[in-house]
Amino acid sequence: VTYADGIPREMEITYVPHIDRGGKVVGYFSLALDVSDRHALEERLRQSQKMEAVGQLTGGIAHEFNNLLQVVSGNLELLETNLNNDSVSEKRFQAIHRNVKRGADLTDRLLSFSRRQPLAPRAVDVPQILAVMQGMLGQTLGETVSVEVRLVSDIWSALADPGQLENALLNLALNARDAMPEGGKIILAANNVTIDEADVANHEDRDPGEYVEIYVRDSGSGMSDEAIARAFEPFFTTKDVGKGTGLGLSMVYGFAQQSGGFVEIDSELEAGTTIRIFLPRTDAEGDLARTSVAPTVSAQPGNSAVVNISKDRKTILLVEDDADVRAALRDQITKLGYRVIEAADGAEALSQAEQKQNIDLLFSDIVMPGNLNGLELARQLRRRLPILHVIYTTGYSDDIVAQTGHLDDGALVLRKPYDGKTLEDALARSFDH
């Protein structure tokens, strides 16, 4: 049914027979109920559930892939230290390192979509961020694309990781440029927005409150309704094969959700696209205290040699459930001059600690099979070894600490994949603490 405003609506019509005194059907009553809003809400709920399921799947895949990259990176560096490389071999090693880095970049974007990317949120000066982006995009997008920044006065501070916000805006700007092959204009703008209960009634992905709205608008080809419906799915792209990963909007979606905000798309074919990121307003110190994250150390794999130097034979308890990752780490740590005791899970680690009292550092994966994760293992060990140094590692790149408890003093988190130099530096930093 189309209303007077020209908008088609879905109706649920029920017919009731009108029966006269003689029991004969002489007509029908009809009851028409507008179910458009209900169907739209059901569709949004299905979409939200689908995105949550896809997020869990991609997060798990990224975790496993990070473990694979750690094995490749660790063993590659061990090979480099054991071989006399000629120039040809060196080029091949460098090619492998570059592609391990590409794989790590890919998993970072998958983890961002699945909301498992570690963030360092703080009060962000949005006008300053947009000014920086305007200068950077002017150099990046080419001469055929102009960039304009529009701001209202007194923009609130937003609670976000500034680096990830810049990455999100860069992804949106690159998508906008690709939608304008003949050139055009990109507008970056920000507004203060208050969303009330009525505004969120039909939206499962947002809460009422005060937000800073940041949008990127282009004058490009626009998006179809079908493309909009799938825009945030990982690997979905309308670009030609080889011209896009389909992860740009997925990353933006995950970043906004993890930051406590949401994303909207307004688009029409041949009329351009506007993508809006809504980030929560911050009251500075109060919000920052509630959203503090674990200190993490990360590195993209590079060509860094592992140096064999004396470490006064300090003993490291290495706990890692993936046998290949554990073997590579054991050899890398041994080459650094440390003694290594291995365990595949928390229970085995406790058993090893009971037999050997001279453990100086626990190097443990956070997520492990069994009843003991890395955080709880460290707490139990520190009851007997109060001065035990601790380094955690994870392939999830997840703010797991926020879900399972706080970090003990002095502990570090290494994000997989990490290279030999990052490993060496983390060990030295932990012992120096």
GROMACS .gro file of C-alpha atoms in nm:
model
  433
    1VAL     CA    1   0.000   0.000   0.000
    2THR     CA    2   0.129   0.347  -0.087
    3TYR     CA    3   0.038   0.632   0.147
    4ALA     CA    4  -0.029   0.991   0.043
    5ASP     CA    5   0.336   1.073   0.113
    6GLY     CA    6   0.434   0.832  -0.164
    7ILE     CA    7   0.609   0.588   0.070
    8PRO     CA    8   0.507   0.223   0.019
    9ARG     CA    9   0.404   0.039   0.337
   10GLU     CA   10   0.359  -0.327   0.418
   11MET     CA   11   0.013  -0.418   0.544
   12GLU     CA   12  -0.117  -0.728   0.718
   13ILE     CA   13  -0.484  -0.770   0.624
   14THR     CA   14  -0.729  -0.991   0.811
   15TYR     CA   15  -1.073  -1.071   0.665
   16VAL     CA   16  -1.362  -1.156   0.899
   17PRO     CA   17  -1.686  -1.294   0.749
   18HIS     CA   18  -2.009  -1.103   0.817
   19ILE     CA   19  -2.280  -1.360   0.885
   20ASP     CA   20  -2.649  -1.272   0.892
   21ARG     CA   21  -2.909  -1.416   1.131
   22GLY     CA   22  -2.971  -1.704   0.899
   23GLY     CA   23  -2.609  -1.810   0.911
   24LYS     CA   24  -2.532  -1.690   0.561
   25VAL     CA   25  -2.211  -1.505   0.476
   26VAL     CA   26  -2.321  -1.174   0.334
   27GLY     CA   27  -1.990  -0.991   0.332
   28TYR     CA   28  -1.657  -0.943   0.496
   29PHE     CA   29  -1.499  -0.703   0.737
   30SER     CA   30  -1.134  -0.628   0.675
   31LEU     CA   31  -0.873  -0.516   0.926
   32ALA     CA   32  -0.552  -0.367   0.787
   33LEU     CA   33  -0.251  -0.338   1.017
   34ASP     CA   34   0.061  -0.146   0.911
   35VAL     CA   35   0.350  -0.385   0.987
   36SER     CA   36   0.624  -0.194   0.804
   37ASP     CA   37   0.800  -0.082   1.122
   38ARG     CA   38   0.781  -0.429   1.274
   39HIS     CA   39   0.927  -0.593   0.964
   40ALA     CA   40   1.199  -0.329   0.946
   41LEU     CA   41   1.288  -0.392   1.311
   42GLU     CA   42   1.297  -0.768   1.252
   43GLU     CA   43   1.526  -0.718   0.955
   44ARG     CA   44   1.760  -0.495   1.156
   45LEU     CA   45   1.768  -0.756   1.432
   46ARG     CA   46   1.853  -1.031   1.181
   47GLN     CA   47   2.126  -0.811   1.035
   48SER     CA   48   2.265  -0.737   1.382
   49GLN     CA   49   2.271  -1.107   1.469
   50LYS     CA   50   2.438  -1.189   1.138
   51MET     CA   51   2.707  -0.926   1.192
   52GLU     CA   52   2.769  -1.056   1.544
   53ALA     CA   53   2.808  -1.412   1.414
   54VAL     CA   54   3.038  -1.302   1.134
   55GLY     CA   55   3.238  -1.099   1.385
   56GLN     CA   56   3.290  -1.402   1.608
   57LEU     CA   57   3.393  -1.610   1.307
   58THR     CA   58   3.640  -1.355   1.173
   59GLY     CA   59   3.787  -1.299   1.519
   60GLY     CA   60   3.852  -1.671   1.557
   61ILE     CA   61   4.004  -1.695   1.210
   62ALA     CA   62   4.228  -1.396   1.278
   63HIS     CA   63   4.347  -1.554   1.604
   64GLU     CA   64   4.445  -1.877   1.430
   65PHE     CA   65   4.605  -1.687   1.143
   66ASN     CA   66   4.812  -1.480   1.385
   67ASN     CA   67   4.944  -1.804   1.536
   68LEU     CA   68   5.039  -1.924   1.188
   69LEU     CA   69   5.217  -1.596   1.116
   70GLN     CA   70   5.403  -1.623   1.446
   71VAL     CA   71   5.532  -1.968   1.349
   72VAL     CA   72   5.641  -1.845   1.004
   73SER     CA   73   5.806  -1.531   1.143
   74GLY     CA   74   5.986  -1.708   1.427
   75ASN     CA   75   6.121  -1.992   1.218
   76LEU     CA   76   6.222  -1.755   0.939
   77GLU     CA   77   6.437  -1.551   1.177
   78LEU     CA   78   6.592  -1.869   1.316
   79LEU     CA   79   6.679  -1.978   0.962
   80GLU     CA   80   6.837  -1.641   0.890
   81THR     CA   81   7.069  -1.672   1.189
   82ASN     CA   82   7.177  -2.024   1.087
   83LEU     CA   83   7.242  -1.965   0.716
   84ASN     CA   84   7.507  -1.770   0.534
   85ASN     CA   85   7.274  -1.575   0.312
   86ASP     CA   86   7.372  -1.476  -0.037
   87SER     CA   87   7.198  -1.186  -0.208
   88VAL     CA   88   6.937  -1.410  -0.371
   89SER     CA   89   6.846  -1.577  -0.041
   90GLU     CA   90   6.831  -1.240   0.130
   91LYS     CA   91   6.580  -1.113  -0.126
   92ARG     CA   92   6.365  -1.420  -0.071
   93PHE     CA   93   6.377  -1.376   0.306
   94GLN     CA   94   6.276  -1.013   0.265
   95ALA     CA   95   5.984  -1.115   0.042
   96ILE     CA   96   5.861  -1.357   0.309
   97HIS     CA   97   5.893  -1.088   0.578
   98ARG     CA   98   5.693  -0.845   0.365
   99ASN     CA   99   5.414  -1.094   0.317
  100VAL     CA  100   5.405  -1.186   0.684
  101LYS     CA  101   5.355  -0.814   0.746
  102ARG     CA  102   5.074  -0.806   0.489
  103GLY     CA  103   4.912  -1.099   0.667
  104ALA     CA  104   4.944  -0.920   1.000
  105ASP     CA  105   4.784  -0.608   0.851
  106LEU     CA  106   4.496  -0.821   0.723
  107THR     CA  107   4.432  -0.982   1.061
  108ASP     CA  108   4.442  -0.639   1.227
  109ARG     CA  109   4.158  -0.528   1.002
  110LEU     CA  110   3.962  -0.847   1.068
  111LEU     CA  111   4.008  -0.799   1.441
  112SER     CA  112   3.892  -0.440   1.408
  113PHE     CA  113   3.568  -0.560   1.246
  114SER     CA  114   3.515  -0.823   1.515
  115ARG     CA  115   3.573  -0.557   1.784
  116ARG     CA  116   3.885  -0.732   1.914
  117GLN     CA  117   4.133  -0.465   1.818
  118PRO     CA  118   4.304  -0.316   2.125
  119LEU     CA  119   4.216   0.052   2.156
  120ALA     CA  120   4.371   0.333   2.359
  121PRO     CA  121   4.073   0.568   2.395
  122ARG     CA  122   4.113   0.924   2.515
  123ALA     CA  123   3.947   1.261   2.474
  124VAL     CA  124   3.985   1.349   2.105
  125ASP     CA  125   3.983   1.703   1.970
  126VAL     CA  126   3.771   1.631   1.662
  127PRO     CA  127   3.835   1.961   1.476
  128GLN     CA  128   4.208   1.904   1.515
  129ILE     CA  129   4.178   1.549   1.379
  130LEU     CA  130   3.981   1.673   1.078
  131ALA     CA  131   4.234   1.948   1.012
  132VAL     CA  132   4.515   1.692   1.012
  133MET     CA  133   4.314   1.464   0.784
  134GLN     CA  134   4.243   1.749   0.541
  135GLY     CA  135   4.615   1.811   0.495
  136MET     CA  136   4.700   1.443   0.465
  137LEU     CA  137   4.417   1.366   0.222
  138GLY     CA  138   4.509   1.662   0.005
  139GLN     CA  139   4.841   1.490  -0.060
  140THR     CA  140   4.701   1.136  -0.079
  141LEU     CA  141   4.388   1.154  -0.295
  142GLY     CA  142   4.526   1.335  -0.598
  143GLU     CA  143   4.461   1.666  -0.770
  144THR     CA  144   4.118   1.572  -0.906
  145VAL     CA  145   3.966   1.534  -0.559
  146SER     CA  146   3.912   1.836  -0.333
  147VAL     CA  147   3.868   1.803   0.043
  148GLU     CA  148   3.653   2.045   0.244
  149VAL     CA  149   3.612   2.052   0.623
  150ARG     CA  150   3.290   2.185   0.779
  151LEU     CA  151   3.255   2.239   1.153
  152VAL     CA  152   2.997   2.386   1.384
  153SER     CA  153   3.118   2.583   1.684
  154ASP     CA  154   3.196   2.419   2.018
  155ILE     CA  155   3.232   2.061   1.899
  156TRP     CA  156   3.242   1.824   2.196
  157SER     CA  157   3.538   1.599   2.265
  158ALA     CA  158   3.483   1.240   2.153
  159LEU     CA  159   3.600   0.929   2.335
  160ALA     CA  160   3.808   0.731   2.085
  161ASP     CA  161   4.149   0.600   1.991
  162PRO     CA  162   4.282   0.888   1.777
  163GLY     CA  163   4.502   0.664   1.563
  164GLN     CA  164   4.216   0.426   1.484
  165LEU     CA  165   3.984   0.721   1.417
  166GLU     CA  166   4.231   0.856   1.161
  167ASN     CA  167   4.251   0.509   1.003
  168ALA     CA  168   3.872   0.493   0.983
  169LEU     CA  169   3.847   0.836   0.819
  170LEU     CA  170   4.126   0.747   0.577
  171ASN     CA  171   3.941   0.430   0.473
  172LEU     CA  172   3.622   0.628   0.415
  173ALA     CA  173   3.808   0.892   0.214
  174LEU     CA  174   3.977   0.630  -0.005
  175ASN     CA  175   3.640   0.465  -0.071
  176ALA     CA  176   3.497   0.807  -0.157
  177ARG     CA  177   3.780   0.874  -0.401
  178ASP     CA  178   3.726   0.538  -0.571
  179ALA     CA  179   3.357   0.625  -0.613
  180MET     CA  180   3.461   0.938  -0.809
  181PRO     CA  181   3.691   0.814  -1.089
  182GLU     CA  182   3.654   1.146  -1.273
  183GLY     CA  183   3.723   1.348  -0.959
  184GLY     CA  184   3.493   1.538  -0.724
  185LYS     CA  185   3.459   1.674  -0.372
  186ILE     CA  186   3.487   1.505  -0.033
  187ILE     CA  187   3.339   1.681   0.269
  188LEU     CA  188   3.457   1.605   0.623
  189ALA     CA  189   3.226   1.743   0.889
  190ALA     CA  190   3.137   1.710   1.256
  191ASN     CA  191   2.830   1.791   1.466
  192ASN     CA  192   2.711   1.749   1.823
  193VAL     CA  193   2.417   1.507   1.842
  194THR     CA  194   2.189   1.404   2.129
  195ILE     CA  195   2.005   1.076   2.079
  196ASP     CA  196   1.704   1.003   2.299
  197GLU     CA  197   1.509   0.687   2.379
  198ALA     CA  198   1.273   0.738   2.085
  199ASP     CA  199   1.566   0.753   1.843
  200VAL     CA  200   1.703   0.414   1.953
  201ALA     CA  201   1.370   0.232   1.980
  202ASN     CA  202   1.419   0.051   1.650
  203HIS     CA  203   1.798   0.020   1.662
  204GLU     CA  204   1.973  -0.258   1.851
  205ASP     CA  205   2.322  -0.119   1.784
  206ARG     CA  206   2.304   0.208   1.977
  207ASP     CA  207   2.223   0.364   2.313
  208PRO     CA  208   2.073   0.702   2.397
  209GLY     CA  209   2.319   0.972   2.490
  210GLU     CA  210   2.540   1.249   2.359
  211TYR     CA  211   2.755   1.178   2.055
  212VAL     CA  212   2.994   1.352   1.823
  213GLU     CA  213   2.887   1.283   1.464
  214ILE     CA  214   3.171   1.276   1.210
  215TYR     CA  215   3.076   1.222   0.849
  216VAL     CA  216   3.247   1.178   0.514
  217ARG     CA  217   3.041   1.278   0.209
  218ASP     CA  218   3.131   1.230  -0.156
  219SER     CA  219   2.977   1.331  -0.488
  220GLY     CA  220   3.033   0.989  -0.641
  221SER     CA  221   2.830   0.709  -0.792
  222GLY     CA  222   2.637   0.617  -0.478
  223MET     CA  223   2.532   0.275  -0.353
  224SER     CA  224   2.234   0.054  -0.424
  225ASP     CA  225   2.009  -0.065  -0.142
  226GLU     CA  226   2.156  -0.413  -0.183
  227ALA     CA  227   2.511  -0.280  -0.147
  228ILE     CA  228   2.417  -0.074   0.160
  229ALA     CA  229   2.265  -0.381   0.326
  230ARG     CA  230   2.594  -0.571   0.288
  231ALA     CA  231   2.840  -0.283   0.311
  232PHE     CA  232   2.982  -0.375   0.653
  233GLU     CA  233   3.033  -0.744   0.578
  234PRO     CA  234   3.401  -0.847   0.566
  235PHE     CA  235   3.533  -0.894   0.212
  236PHE     CA  236   3.219  -0.754   0.049
  237THR     CA  237   3.319  -0.510  -0.223
  238THR     CA  238   3.171  -0.366  -0.540
  239LYS     CA  239   3.518  -0.298  -0.681
  240ASP     CA  240   3.683  -0.507  -0.951
  241VAL     CA  241   3.882  -0.813  -0.846
  242GLY     CA  242   4.221  -0.712  -0.709
  243LYS     CA  243   4.121  -0.348  -0.649
  244GLY     CA  244   3.992  -0.379  -0.295
  245THR     CA  245   3.990  -0.615   0.003
  246GLY     CA  246   3.636  -0.535   0.113
  247LEU     CA  247   3.759  -0.466   0.467
  248GLY     CA  248   3.756  -0.085   0.478
  249LEU     CA  249   3.395  -0.037   0.589
  250SER     CA  250   3.415  -0.349   0.806
  251MET     CA  251   3.701  -0.190   0.996
  252VAL     CA  252   3.506   0.136   1.038
  253TYR     CA  253   3.202  -0.055   1.165
  254GLY     CA  254   3.408  -0.251   1.420
  255PHE     CA  255   3.595   0.057   1.538
  256ALA     CA  256   3.273   0.251   1.598
  257GLN     CA  257   3.104  -0.038   1.779
  258GLN     CA  258   3.406  -0.105   1.999
  259SER     CA  259   3.427   0.266   2.081
  260GLY     CA  260   3.068   0.266   2.208
  261GLY     CA  261   2.926   0.427   1.895
  262PHE     CA  262   2.773   0.326   1.564
  263VAL     CA  263   2.779   0.396   1.190
  264GLU     CA  264   2.510   0.499   0.941
  265ILE     CA  265   2.513   0.506   0.560
  266ASP     CA  266   2.303   0.747   0.351
  267SER     CA  267   2.340   0.689  -0.021
  268GLU     CA  268   2.156   0.705  -0.349
  269LEU     CA  269   2.271   0.586  -0.689
  270GLU     CA  270   2.435   0.866  -0.889
  271ALA     CA  271   2.381   1.107  -0.597
  272GLY     CA  272   2.675   1.035  -0.371
  273THR     CA  273   2.725   0.873  -0.032
  274THR     CA  274   2.747   1.000   0.324
  275ILE     CA  275   2.887   0.775   0.595
  276ARG     CA  276   2.841   0.894   0.952
  277ILE     CA  277   3.044   0.777   1.252
  278PHE     CA  278   2.886   0.849   1.591
  279LEU     CA  279   3.131   0.846   1.884
  280PRO     CA  280   3.032   0.901   2.248
  281ARG     CA  281   3.095   1.238   2.404
  282THR     CA  282   3.354   1.223   2.681
  283ASP     CA  283   3.371   1.390   3.018
  284ALA     CA  284   3.746   1.336   2.994
  285GLU     CA  285   3.894   1.179   3.308
  286GLY     CA  286   3.582   0.992   3.416
  287ASP     CA  287   3.534   0.816   3.083
  288LEU     CA  288   3.904   0.750   3.035
  289ALA     CA  289   3.927   0.578   3.371
  290ARG     CA  290   3.639   0.348   3.278
  291THR     CA  291   3.784   0.251   2.940
  292SER     CA  292   4.154   0.206   3.014
  293VAL     CA  293   4.307  -0.088   2.829
  294ALA     CA  294   4.601  -0.318   2.878
  295PRO     CA  295   4.945  -0.195   2.780
  296THR     CA  296   5.040  -0.379   2.464
  297VAL     CA  297   5.357  -0.420   2.267
  298SER     CA  298   5.321  -0.497   1.896
  299ALA     CA  299   5.547  -0.515   1.596
  300GLN     CA  300   5.512  -0.611   1.237
  301PRO     CA  301   5.759  -0.882   1.144
  302GLY     CA  302   6.082  -0.746   1.007
  303ASN     CA  303   6.434  -0.859   0.936
  304SER     CA  304   6.590  -0.840   1.282
  305ALA     CA  305   6.859  -1.086   1.386
  306VAL     CA  306   6.837  -1.260   1.724
  307VAL     CA  307   7.160  -1.202   1.916
  308ASN     CA  308   7.304  -1.475   2.136
  309ILE     CA  309   7.408  -1.295   2.455
  310SER     CA  310   7.437  -1.400   2.817
  311LYS     CA  311   7.134  -1.335   3.037
  312ASP     CA  312   7.285  -1.474   3.360
  313ARG     CA  313   7.096  -1.794   3.282
  314LYS     CA  314   6.762  -1.653   3.389
  315THR     CA  315   6.485  -1.910   3.362
  316ILE     CA  316   6.168  -1.848   3.164
  317LEU     CA  317   5.854  -2.060   3.196
  318LEU     CA  318   5.706  -2.066   2.844
  319VAL     CA  319   5.335  -2.154   2.836
  320GLU     CA  320   5.178  -2.187   2.489
  321ASP     CA  321   4.917  -2.440   2.375
  322ASP     CA  322   5.015  -2.428   2.005
  323ALA     CA  323   5.307  -2.671   1.973
  324ASP     CA  324   5.457  -2.506   1.664
  325VAL     CA  325   5.444  -2.158   1.818
  326ARG     CA  326   5.593  -2.296   2.139
  327ALA     CA  327   5.881  -2.469   1.957
  328ALA     CA  328   5.976  -2.156   1.762
  329LEU     CA  329   5.959  -1.938   2.074
  330ARG     CA  330   6.165  -2.187   2.274
  331ASP     CA  331   6.445  -2.175   2.018
  332GLN     CA  332   6.431  -1.795   1.986
  333ILE     CA  333   6.441  -1.740   2.362
  334THR     CA  334   6.718  -1.997   2.404
  335LYS     CA  335   6.928  -1.818   2.141
  336LEU     CA  336   6.887  -1.501   2.345
  337GLY     CA  337   7.071  -1.674   2.631
  338TYR     CA  338   6.786  -1.769   2.862
  339ARG     CA  339   6.694  -2.110   3.003
  340VAL     CA  340   6.347  -2.224   2.894
  341ILE     CA  341   6.098  -2.454   3.065
  342GLU     CA  342   5.798  -2.547   2.848
  343ALA     CA  343   5.433  -2.612   2.929
  344ALA     CA  344   5.132  -2.662   2.702
  345ASP     CA  345   4.868  -2.530   2.945
  346GLY     CA  346   4.817  -2.379   3.287
  347ALA     CA  347   4.800  -2.707   3.476
  348GLU     CA  348   5.130  -2.827   3.331
  349ALA     CA  349   5.285  -2.488   3.406
  350LEU     CA  350   5.186  -2.513   3.775
  351SER     CA  351   5.332  -2.863   3.788
  352GLN     CA  352   5.659  -2.741   3.635
  353ALA     CA  353   5.674  -2.453   3.883
  354GLU     CA  354   5.631  -2.690   4.178
  355GLN     CA  355   5.930  -2.894   4.061
  356LYS     CA  356   6.154  -2.597   3.976
  357GLN     CA  357   6.167  -2.304   4.218
  358ASN     CA  358   6.409  -2.083   4.023
  359ILE     CA  359   6.166  -1.945   3.764
  360ASP     CA  360   6.235  -1.579   3.690
  361LEU     CA  361   5.971  -1.495   3.427
  362LEU     CA  362   5.639  -1.633   3.307
  363PHE     CA  363   5.586  -1.598   2.930
  364SER     CA  364   5.229  -1.714   2.874
  365ASP     CA  365   4.954  -1.707   2.616
  366ILE     CA  366   4.642  -1.545   2.759
  367VAL     CA  367   4.380  -1.778   2.608
  368MET     CA  368   4.453  -2.146   2.671
  369PRO     CA  369   4.255  -2.470   2.700
  370GLY     CA  370   4.152  -2.588   3.044
  371ASN     CA  371   4.044  -2.395   3.350
  372LEU     CA  372   4.347  -2.167   3.376
  373ASN     CA  373   4.399  -1.874   3.143
  374GLY     CA  374   4.728  -1.687   3.143
  375LEU     CA  375   4.607  -1.417   3.381
  376GLU     CA  376   4.491  -1.659   3.649
  377LEU     CA  377   4.805  -1.871   3.604
  378ALA     CA  378   5.021  -1.565   3.674
  379ARG     CA  379   4.824  -1.483   3.989
  380GLN     CA  380   4.861  -1.834   4.126
  381LEU     CA  381   5.232  -1.845   4.051
  382ARG     CA  382   5.290  -1.504   4.210
  383ARG     CA  383   5.147  -1.629   4.539
  384ARG     CA  384   5.454  -1.854   4.560
  385LEU     CA  385   5.693  -1.637   4.356
  386PRO     CA  386   5.607  -1.274   4.445
  387ILE     CA  387   5.886  -1.123   4.233
  388LEU     CA  388   5.799  -1.325   3.921
  389HIS     CA  389   5.817  -1.118   3.602
  390VAL     CA  390   5.526  -1.170   3.358
  391ILE     CA  391   5.478  -1.126   2.983
  392TYR     CA  392   5.146  -1.222   2.823
  393THR     CA  393   5.098  -1.293   2.456
  394THR     CA  394   4.783  -1.328   2.247
  395GLY     CA  395   4.680  -1.395   1.891
  396TYR     CA  396   4.341  -1.234   1.948
  397SER     CA  397   4.473  -0.877   1.979
  398ASP     CA  398   4.174  -0.851   2.211
  399ASP     CA  399   4.121  -0.640   2.517
  400ILE     CA  400   4.086  -0.967   2.704
  401VAL     CA  401   4.218  -0.812   3.022
  402ALA     CA  402   3.910  -0.588   3.039
  403GLN     CA  403   3.693  -0.900   3.030
  404THR     CA  404   3.888  -1.125   3.268
  405GLY     CA  405   4.055  -0.887   3.512
  406HIS     CA  406   4.327  -0.628   3.549
  407LEU     CA  407   4.692  -0.671   3.456
  408ASP     CA  408   4.931  -0.735   3.741
  409ASP     CA  409   5.191  -0.465   3.796
  410GLY     CA  410   5.477  -0.475   3.549
  411ALA     CA  411   5.315  -0.721   3.308
  412LEU     CA  412   5.336  -0.665   2.934
  413VAL     CA  413   5.119  -0.796   2.651
  414LEU     CA  414   5.282  -0.901   2.323
  415ARG     CA  415   5.048  -0.913   2.024
  416LYS     CA  416   5.112  -1.190   1.775
  417PRO     CA  417   5.282  -1.186   1.535
  418TYR     CA  418   5.591  -1.018   1.679
  419ASP     CA  419   5.950  -1.035   1.558
  420GLY     CA  420   6.268  -1.135   1.735
  421LYS     CA  421   6.371  -0.780   1.819
  422THR     CA  422   6.033  -0.708   1.980
  423LEU     CA  423   6.062  -1.032   2.179
  424GLU     CA  424   6.415  -0.945   2.293
  425ASP     CA  425   6.315  -0.591   2.391
  426ALA     CA  426   6.008  -0.711   2.583
  427LEU     CA  427   6.215  -0.959   2.785
  428ALA     CA  428   6.478  -0.695   2.864
  429ARG     CA  429   6.210  -0.441   2.956
  430SER     CA  430   6.035  -0.687   3.187
  431PHE     CA  431   6.355  -0.779   3.372
  432ASP     CA  432   6.452  -0.412   3.403
  433HIS     CA  433   6.116  -0.325   3.562
   0.00000   0.00000   0.00000
